Amino acid sequence: MLESLTPFETVLVAGASRGVGREIARILQPNFTVKALLRSNIAVNELEVLGIQPIMGDAMIPEQLDLSGIDAVISTIGGLPGDIKRADDEGNRNLIDAARKAGVKKFVLVTSIGCGDSVVALPPRALEALGAVLEDKEKAEQHLIDSGLTYTIVRPGGLKSEPATGTGFLTEDPKISGSIHRADVADLVCKCLISDRANQKILSALDRNQMFSASEIVEFIP
């Protein structure tokens, strides 16, 4: 159970309209003021019912990103390989720059296994299919690392939209691959948000029961 015994009162979640971002916002809401960055009003009513405050803005347009009053940012934004423009790099870069300008205390970026040194964890076919997206996400990771912000980068394995299993875990080992449910990723991300141990860490997120190969697991406990 999350407790707001942190320097954060207001958390902005970018990507809260669906998926991992929506789950993160839902978990945080009882203990924090949670704002959701939205580029359209499609999910406004659903988020407001959950007690989440929508704010309109497009991460691809820097002028729309005023993060004044935001203590922490969690970004899950991204796109698909076939998209003409993806937010994985440019959108996240804009958010990182806006966070630095606003004096945000912590930035948590959700990317993917296959970025950076975890490229060794994916088979060639997956790398071929996701290569462009992973390259964009990796650029965003590096921009965050270079930003001077306090950060955590979480790289989930293959995502599934089933209920949480409670068997998700984090590791600093970039060689491990597998799958994980979105709800379990969200739980792990929220734990990283409030953990000083997770500061300046790059962590893979996986499910103990959904590993692609038998591996010795060294878990990171945030």
Tab-separated table of C-alpha atoms in Angstrom, residues 61-222:
chain	number	residue	atom	x	y	z
A	61	ILE	CA	4.245	20.474	-28.483
A	62	PRO	CA	6.618	21.970	-25.887
A	63	GLU	CA	4.575	25.154	-25.543
A	64	GLN	CA	1.722	23.099	-24.077
A	65	LEU	CA	3.832	21.643	-21.261
A	66	ASP	CA	3.690	23.892	-18.214
A	67	LEU	CA	4.582	21.653	-15.259
A	68	SER	CA	4.448	24.341	-12.591
A	69	GLY	CA	3.290	22.842	-9.294
A	70	ILE	CA	4.161	19.285	-10.326
A	71	ASP	CA	6.420	17.416	-7.879
A	72	ALA	CA	7.000	14.221	-9.878
A	73	VAL	CA	6.357	12.966	-13.412
A	74	ILE	CA	5.732	9.429	-14.617
A	75	SER	CA	5.736	8.944	-18.381
A	76	THR	CA	4.488	5.873	-20.228
A	77	ILE	CA	3.918	7.612	-23.571
A	78	GLY	CA	5.019	6.044	-26.820
A	79	GLY	CA	3.873	4.791	-30.192
A	80	LEU	CA	3.845	1.880	-32.591
A	81	PRO	CA	6.459	0.975	-35.239
A	82	GLY	CA	4.137	2.066	-38.059
A	83	ASP	CA	3.339	5.505	-36.625
A	84	ILE	CA	4.610	8.456	-38.655
A	85	LYS	CA	5.492	10.404	-35.498
A	86	ARG	CA	6.042	8.743	-32.143
A	87	ALA	CA	6.226	10.307	-28.697
A	88	ASP	CA	8.797	7.745	-27.477
A	89	ASP	CA	11.700	10.117	-28.121
A	90	GLU	CA	10.456	13.608	-28.958
A	91	GLY	CA	7.489	13.635	-26.596
A	92	ASN	CA	9.489	12.302	-23.681
A	93	ARG	CA	12.344	14.718	-24.398
A	94	ASN	CA	9.878	17.604	-24.244
A	95	LEU	CA	8.452	16.322	-20.961
A	96	ILE	CA	11.936	15.920	-19.482
A	97	ASP	CA	12.904	19.450	-20.496
A	98	ALA	CA	9.667	20.853	-19.057
A	99	ALA	CA	10.219	18.901	-15.825
A	100	ARG	CA	13.736	20.273	-15.475
A	101	LYS	CA	12.495	23.812	-16.105
A	102	ALA	CA	9.757	23.422	-13.471
A	103	GLY	CA	12.082	21.958	-10.839
A	104	VAL	CA	10.323	18.589	-10.727
A	105	LYS	CA	11.801	16.409	-7.964
A	106	LYS	CA	11.682	13.035	-9.757
A	107	PHE	CA	10.969	11.661	-13.225
A	108	VAL	CA	10.059	8.000	-13.783
A	109	LEU	CA	10.262	6.874	-17.407
A	110	VAL	CA	8.714	3.607	-18.582
A	111	THR	CA	10.407	2.277	-21.725
A	112	SER	CA	11.017	-1.365	-22.721
A	113	ILE	CA	13.395	-4.273	-22.454
A	114	GLY	CA	15.490	-4.057	-25.602
A	115	CYS	CA	16.697	-0.518	-24.915
A	116	GLY	CA	20.333	0.155	-24.145
A	117	ASP	CA	22.262	-2.725	-22.627
A	118	SER	CA	19.088	-4.832	-22.462
A	119	VAL	CA	19.231	-5.248	-26.253
A	120	VAL	CA	20.888	-8.605	-25.527
A	121	ALA	CA	17.676	-9.848	-23.890
A	122	LEU	CA	15.581	-9.849	-27.074
A	123	PRO	CA	15.722	-12.333	-29.971
A	124	PRO	CA	16.646	-10.992	-33.440
A	125	ARG	CA	13.042	-11.202	-34.708
A	126	ALA	CA	11.764	-8.973	-31.897
A	127	LEU	CA	14.571	-6.499	-32.418
A	128	GLU	CA	13.776	-6.343	-36.128
A	129	ALA	CA	10.106	-5.647	-35.435
A	130	LEU	CA	10.639	-3.112	-32.653
A	131	GLY	CA	13.991	-1.657	-33.608
A	132	ALA	CA	12.875	1.874	-34.491
A	133	VAL	CA	10.681	2.203	-31.400
A	134	LEU	CA	13.429	0.873	-29.133
A	135	GLU	CA	15.923	3.327	-30.631
A	136	ASP	CA	13.556	6.205	-29.864
A	137	LYS	CA	12.964	4.996	-26.311
A	138	GLU	CA	16.711	4.634	-25.777
A	139	LYS	CA	17.259	8.242	-26.898
A	140	ALA	CA	14.685	9.369	-24.330
A	141	GLU	CA	16.415	7.312	-21.641
A	142	GLN	CA	19.751	8.981	-22.401
A	143	HIS	CA	18.179	12.424	-22.429
A	144	LEU	CA	16.753	11.757	-18.966
A	145	ILE	CA	20.083	10.430	-17.673
A	146	ASP	CA	21.830	13.566	-18.976
A	147	SER	CA	19.147	15.951	-17.677
A	148	GLY	CA	20.355	16.244	-14.103
A	149	LEU	CA	16.940	15.177	-12.805
A	150	THR	CA	16.463	12.495	-10.179
A	151	TYR	CA	15.125	9.598	-12.217
A	152	THR	CA	14.188	5.941	-12.427
A	153	ILE	CA	13.904	4.110	-15.750
A	154	VAL	CA	11.698	1.006	-15.790
A	155	ARG	CA	11.929	-1.371	-18.766
A	156	PRO	CA	9.036	-3.872	-18.815
A	157	GLY	CA	9.117	-7.110	-20.745
A	158	GLY	CA	6.308	-8.158	-23.087
A	159	LEU	CA	3.090	-6.592	-21.829
A	160	LYS	CA	-0.187	-8.403	-21.185
A	161	SER	CA	-3.541	-6.840	-20.314
A	162	GLU	CA	-4.664	-9.432	-17.768
A	163	PRO	CA	-5.258	-8.890	-14.021
A	164	ALA	CA	-2.253	-8.415	-11.766
A	165	THR	CA	-0.507	-11.587	-10.650
A	166	GLY	CA	1.469	-10.145	-7.752
A	167	THR	CA	4.554	-11.978	-9.016
A	168	GLY	CA	6.166	-9.093	-10.851
A	169	PHE	CA	9.694	-8.129	-9.911
A	170	LEU	CA	12.463	-5.678	-10.768
A	171	THR	CA	16.065	-6.487	-11.604
A	172	GLU	CA	19.187	-4.596	-12.615
A	173	ASP	CA	20.199	-7.565	-14.787
A	174	PRO	CA	19.741	-6.435	-18.420
A	175	LYS	CA	20.054	-9.955	-19.828
A	176	ILE	CA	16.738	-11.307	-18.501
A	177	SER	CA	13.593	-11.289	-20.674
A	178	GLY	CA	9.996	-12.406	-20.368
A	179	SER	CA	6.492	-11.035	-20.012
A	180	ILE	CA	4.559	-9.139	-17.358
A	181	HIS	CA	1.016	-7.878	-16.899
A	182	ARG	CA	0.438	-4.143	-17.198
A	183	ALA	CA	-1.115	-3.952	-13.727
A	184	ASP	CA	2.015	-5.481	-12.198
A	185	VAL	CA	4.237	-3.022	-14.071
A	186	ALA	CA	2.148	-0.185	-12.661
A	187	ASP	CA	2.564	-1.470	-9.113
A	188	LEU	CA	6.338	-1.706	-9.523
A	189	VAL	CA	6.568	1.760	-11.075
A	190	CYS	CA	4.665	3.284	-8.162
A	191	LYS	CA	7.015	1.602	-5.699
A	192	CYS	CA	9.967	3.077	-7.592
A	193	LEU	CA	8.417	6.531	-7.429
A	194	ILE	CA	8.482	6.617	-3.627
A	195	SER	CA	11.804	4.765	-3.211
A	196	ASP	CA	15.100	6.600	-2.864
A	197	ARG	CA	16.837	3.264	-3.534
A	198	ALA	CA	15.447	3.375	-7.054
A	199	ASN	CA	16.933	6.799	-7.796
A	200	GLN	CA	19.292	6.875	-10.799
A	201	LYS	CA	18.522	3.199	-11.519
A	202	ILE	CA	17.614	1.419	-14.763
A	203	LEU	CA	15.464	-1.607	-13.942
A	204	SER	CA	13.822	-4.390	-15.929
A	205	ALA	CA	10.287	-5.409	-14.897
A	206	LEU	CA	9.215	-9.027	-15.382
A	207	ASP	CA	6.985	-11.753	-13.963
A	208	ARG	CA	8.646	-14.634	-12.112
A	209	ASN	CA	6.318	-17.097	-13.796
A	210	GLN	CA	6.625	-15.716	-17.324
A	211	MET	CA	10.349	-15.867	-18.007
A	212	PHE	CA	11.475	-16.738	-21.533
A	213	SER	CA	14.333	-18.862	-20.234
A	214	ALA	CA	15.481	-20.285	-16.935
A	215	SER	CA	17.632	-17.617	-15.337
A	216	GLU	CA	18.998	-16.943	-11.898
A	217	ILE	CA	17.094	-13.909	-10.679
A	218	VAL	CA	18.723	-11.164	-8.644
A	219	GLU	CA	15.793	-9.021	-7.613
A	220	PHE	CA	15.949	-5.306	-6.910
A	221	ILE	CA	13.719	-4.324	-3.999
A	222	PRO	CA	12.748	-0.634	-4.185
